[in-house]
């Protein structure tokens, strides 16, 4: 699990991972004022909450429906993450194993998880729930359909972290994005 700061400071050439706006606290339109009045600029600035910089993030693709008629597929823009993936089919058990970790059970580490909320880059926004700050991204990343696990090791160091939860072969399969999309398409056609 890399730190939030790592994603913010990645080089621009890794456009699918690099996000200078990680942990948006507020997004505000610039408005110019002078003695003749004020006018909107259609330009926005983001206020970033840096207290999450040393928190570690596990970023996953969320493959479930947000509404009944939604067609499920993995956006091909995500191919840049790699051809192979692990499909976790028992998410409740997976999350249970994460929070049963000794360091979380003893409150040495803090763990939160949630799907990411994507906000419109051209609209003002204020994050009203502090816990949701590391789960807020600009809508240019919406194709990632991200679900995140955030772990605060309280060490305040910019260092990756391995959260060992053991063998996952009983709740997951190794596959490819292509195979998942093919199977989702087959199921979708079957249900029509």
CSV table of C-alpha atoms in Angstrom, one decimal:
chain,number,residue,atom,x,y,z
A,1,UNK,CA,0.0,0.0,0.0
A,2,UNK,CA,1.6,3.3,-1.1
A,3,UNK,CA,1.0,6.5,0.7
A,4,UNK,CA,-1.4,9.2,-0.4
A,5,UNK,CA,1.6,11.5,-0.8
A,6,UNK,CA,3.1,9.0,-3.3
A,7,UNK,CA,0.1,9.3,-5.6
A,8,UNK,CA,0.1,13.1,-5.3
A,9,UNK,CA,3.8,13.4,-6.2
A,10,UNK,CA,3.9,10.8,-9.0
A,11,UNK,CA,5.3,12.0,-12.3
A,12,UNK,CA,2.6,13.2,-14.8
A,13,UNK,CA,3.6,10.5,-17.3
A,14,UNK,CA,1.7,8.0,-15.1
A,15,UNK,CA,-1.6,9.8,-15.8
A,16,UNK,CA,-3.8,7.0,-14.5
A,17,UNK,CA,-2.1,7.0,-11.1
A,18,UNK,CA,-0.7,10.5,-10.6
A,19,UNK,CA,-3.2,12.8,-8.9
A,20,UNK,CA,-2.0,16.1,-7.6
A,21,UNK,CA,-5.5,16.6,-6.1
A,22,UNK,CA,-5.5,13.6,-3.7
A,23,UNK,CA,-7.5,14.4,-0.5
A,24,UNK,CA,-9.6,17.3,-1.6
A,25,UNK,CA,-11.0,19.2,1.3
A,26,UNK,CA,-12.5,22.0,-0.8
A,27,UNK,CA,-12.7,23.1,-4.4
A,28,UNK,CA,-13.5,26.7,-5.1
A,29,UNK,CA,-14.0,28.9,-8.2
A,30,UNK,CA,-11.7,31.8,-8.5
A,31,UNK,CA,-13.6,35.1,-8.6
A,32,UNK,CA,-11.9,38.3,-9.4
A,33,UNK,CA,-13.2,41.6,-7.9
A,34,UNK,CA,-12.2,45.2,-8.4
A,35,UNK,CA,-14.0,48.6,-8.0
A,36,UNK,CA,-16.0,47.9,-11.1
A,37,UNK,CA,-17.5,44.6,-9.9
A,38,UNK,CA,-16.7,40.9,-9.8
A,39,UNK,CA,-16.6,38.1,-12.4
A,40,UNK,CA,-16.2,34.4,-12.4
A,41,UNK,CA,-13.1,32.9,-14.1
A,42,UNK,CA,-14.4,29.3,-14.7
A,43,UNK,CA,-11.1,28.3,-13.0
A,44,UNK,CA,-11.0,26.3,-9.8
A,45,UNK,CA,-8.5,25.7,-7.1
A,46,UNK,CA,-8.4,22.7,-4.8
A,47,UNK,CA,-7.5,22.9,-1.1
A,48,UNK,CA,-5.8,19.7,-0.2
A,49,UNK,CA,-5.8,18.1,3.3
A,50,UNK,CA,-2.2,17.0,3.8
A,51,UNK,CA,-2.8,15.3,7.1
A,52,UNK,CA,-3.5,12.1,5.2
A,53,UNK,CA,-0.1,12.2,3.3
A,54,UNK,CA,1.4,9.3,5.3
A,55,UNK,CA,-1.7,7.2,5.3
A,56,UNK,CA,-1.4,4.1,3.1
A,57,UNK,CA,-4.0,3.3,0.4
A,58,UNK,CA,-5.1,0.1,-1.2
A,59,UNK,CA,-6.9,1.1,-4.4
A,60,UNK,CA,-9.2,-1.4,-6.1
A,61,UNK,CA,-11.8,-1.4,-8.9
A,62,UNK,CA,-15.4,-1.5,-7.7
A,63,UNK,CA,-17.2,-4.1,-9.8
A,64,UNK,CA,-20.8,-3.8,-8.5
A,65,UNK,CA,-23.8,-1.9,-9.7
A,66,UNK,CA,-24.8,1.5,-8.3
A,67,UNK,CA,-28.2,1.2,-9.8
A,68,UNK,CA,-30.3,-1.7,-11.3
A,69,UNK,CA,-30.0,-0.9,-15.0
A,70,UNK,CA,-26.3,-0.2,-14.9
A,71,UNK,CA,-24.3,-2.2,-17.4
A,72,UNK,CA,-21.2,-3.6,-15.7
A,73,UNK,CA,-17.8,-3.6,-17.5
A,74,UNK,CA,-14.3,-2.5,-16.7
A,75,UNK,CA,-13.4,0.6,-18.6
A,76,UNK,CA,-10.5,0.0,-21.0
A,77,UNK,CA,-8.7,3.0,-19.7
A,78,UNK,CA,-7.9,0.8,-16.7
A,79,UNK,CA,-5.7,-1.4,-18.9
A,80,UNK,CA,-2.8,0.8,-18.1
A,81,UNK,CA,-2.8,-0.7,-14.6
A,82,UNK,CA,-1.9,-4.1,-16.1
A,83,UNK,CA,-3.5,-7.0,-18.0
A,84,UNK,CA,-3.8,-9.3,-15.0
A,85,UNK,CA,-5.9,-8.8,-11.9
A,86,UNK,CA,-7.4,-10.6,-8.9
A,87,UNK,CA,-11.1,-10.8,-8.7
A,88,UNK,CA,-12.3,-10.9,-5.1
A,89,UNK,CA,-15.7,-12.4,-5.0
A,90,UNK,CA,-16.3,-12.3,-1.3
A,91,UNK,CA,-15.7,-8.7,-0.4
A,92,UNK,CA,-17.2,-9.0,3.1
A,93,UNK,CA,-14.7,-11.7,4.0
A,94,UNK,CA,-11.9,-9.7,2.4
A,95,UNK,CA,-12.7,-6.6,4.5
A,96,UNK,CA,-13.2,-8.7,7.6
A,97,UNK,CA,-9.7,-10.0,7.2
A,98,UNK,CA,-8.3,-6.5,6.8
A,99,UNK,CA,-9.9,-5.2,10.0
A,100,UNK,CA,-9.1,-8.4,12.0
A,101,UNK,CA,-5.4,-7.6,11.7
A,102,UNK,CA,-3.9,-7.4,15.1
A,103,UNK,CA,-2.6,-3.8,14.7
A,104,UNK,CA,-6.1,-2.6,13.8
A,105,UNK,CA,-7.8,-4.6,16.5
A,106,UNK,CA,-5.5,-3.1,19.2
A,107,UNK,CA,-6.1,0.4,17.7
A,108,UNK,CA,-2.4,0.8,17.0
A,109,UNK,CA,-3.5,1.4,13.4
A,110,UNK,CA,-6.7,3.0,12.1
A,111,UNK,CA,-8.5,1.6,9.1
A,112,UNK,CA,-11.3,3.1,6.9
A,113,UNK,CA,-12.7,1.9,3.7
A,114,UNK,CA,-15.2,3.2,1.2
A,115,UNK,CA,-15.9,3.7,-2.5
A,116,UNK,CA,-14.5,6.9,-3.9
A,117,UNK,CA,-16.8,9.8,-4.5
A,118,UNK,CA,-16.0,11.6,-7.8
A,119,UNK,CA,-16.7,15.3,-7.9
A,120,UNK,CA,-17.2,17.6,-10.9
A,121,UNK,CA,-14.1,19.6,-11.6
A,122,UNK,CA,-16.2,22.6,-12.6
A,123,UNK,CA,-18.3,23.0,-9.5
A,124,UNK,CA,-17.4,24.3,-6.1
A,125,UNK,CA,-17.3,21.6,-3.4
A,126,UNK,CA,-16.6,21.3,0.3
A,127,UNK,CA,-16.0,18.0,2.0
A,128,UNK,CA,-18.3,18.0,5.1
A,129,UNK,CA,-17.1,14.6,6.4
A,130,UNK,CA,-13.4,14.6,7.4
A,131,UNK,CA,-13.2,10.8,7.2
A,132,UNK,CA,-14.3,11.0,3.5
A,133,UNK,CA,-11.4,13.3,2.4
A,134,UNK,CA,-9.1,10.4,1.2
A,135,UNK,CA,-12.1,9.0,-0.6
A,136,UNK,CA,-12.8,12.1,-2.8
A,137,UNK,CA,-11.3,12.5,-6.3
A,138,UNK,CA,-11.9,14.6,-9.3
A,139,UNK,CA,-14.3,13.2,-12.0
A,140,UNK,CA,-11.5,12.8,-14.5
A,141,UNK,CA,-10.6,9.6,-12.6
A,142,UNK,CA,-14.2,8.3,-12.5
A,143,UNK,CA,-13.3,5.5,-15.0
A,144,UNK,CA,-11.4,3.9,-12.1
A,145,UNK,CA,-14.6,3.2,-10.1
A,146,UNK,CA,-12.3,3.0,-7.1
A,147,UNK,CA,-12.9,1.4,-3.8
A,148,UNK,CA,-10.2,2.2,-1.2
A,149,UNK,CA,-8.9,0.9,2.0
A,150,UNK,CA,-7.0,3.6,4.0
A,151,UNK,CA,-4.7,2.6,6.8
A,152,UNK,CA,-3.1,5.1,9.1
A,153,UNK,CA,0.0,3.5,10.7
A,154,UNK,CA,0.5,6.7,12.8
A,155,UNK,CA,4.2,6.5,11.9
A,156,UNK,CA,4.0,9.7,9.8
A,157,UNK,CA,6.5,8.4,7.3
A,158,UNK,CA,6.2,8.4,3.5
A,159,UNK,CA,6.8,4.7,3.1
A,160,UNK,CA,4.8,1.8,1.5
A,161,UNK,CA,3.1,-0.6,3.9
A,162,UNK,CA,2.3,-4.3,3.5
A,163,UNK,CA,-0.9,-5.3,5.4
A,164,UNK,CA,-0.5,-9.1,5.5
A,165,UNK,CA,-3.9,-10.8,5.7
A,166,UNK,CA,-2.8,-14.2,4.5
A,167,UNK,CA,-3.9,-16.4,1.6
A,168,UNK,CA,-6.8,-15.1,-0.5
A,169,UNK,CA,-7.3,-18.1,-2.8
A,170,UNK,CA,-10.5,-19.1,-1.1
A,171,UNK,CA,-12.2,-15.8,-1.9
A,172,UNK,CA,-10.6,-14.7,-5.2
A,173,UNK,CA,-9.4,-15.8,-8.6
A,174,UNK,CA,-6.5,-14.7,-10.8
A,175,UNK,CA,-7.8,-13.5,-14.1
A,176,UNK,CA,-7.6,-10.7,-16.8
A,177,UNK,CA,-9.6,-7.6,-17.4
A,178,UNK,CA,-10.4,-9.1,-20.8
A,179,UNK,CA,-11.9,-12.3,-19.4
A,180,UNK,CA,-14.0,-10.3,-16.8
A,181,UNK,CA,-15.4,-8.0,-19.5
A,182,UNK,CA,-16.1,-11.0,-21.8
A,183,UNK,CA,-18.0,-12.8,-19.0
A,184,UNK,CA,-19.9,-9.7,-18.0
A,185,UNK,CA,-21.0,-9.2,-21.6
A,186,UNK,CA,-22.1,-12.8,-21.9
A,187,UNK,CA,-24.2,-12.5,-18.7
A,188,UNK,CA,-25.7,-9.2,-19.9
A,189,UNK,CA,-26.7,-10.7,-23.3
A,190,UNK,CA,-28.1,-13.7,-21.5
A,191,UNK,CA,-30.3,-11.6,-19.3
A,192,UNK,CA,-31.8,-9.5,-22.2
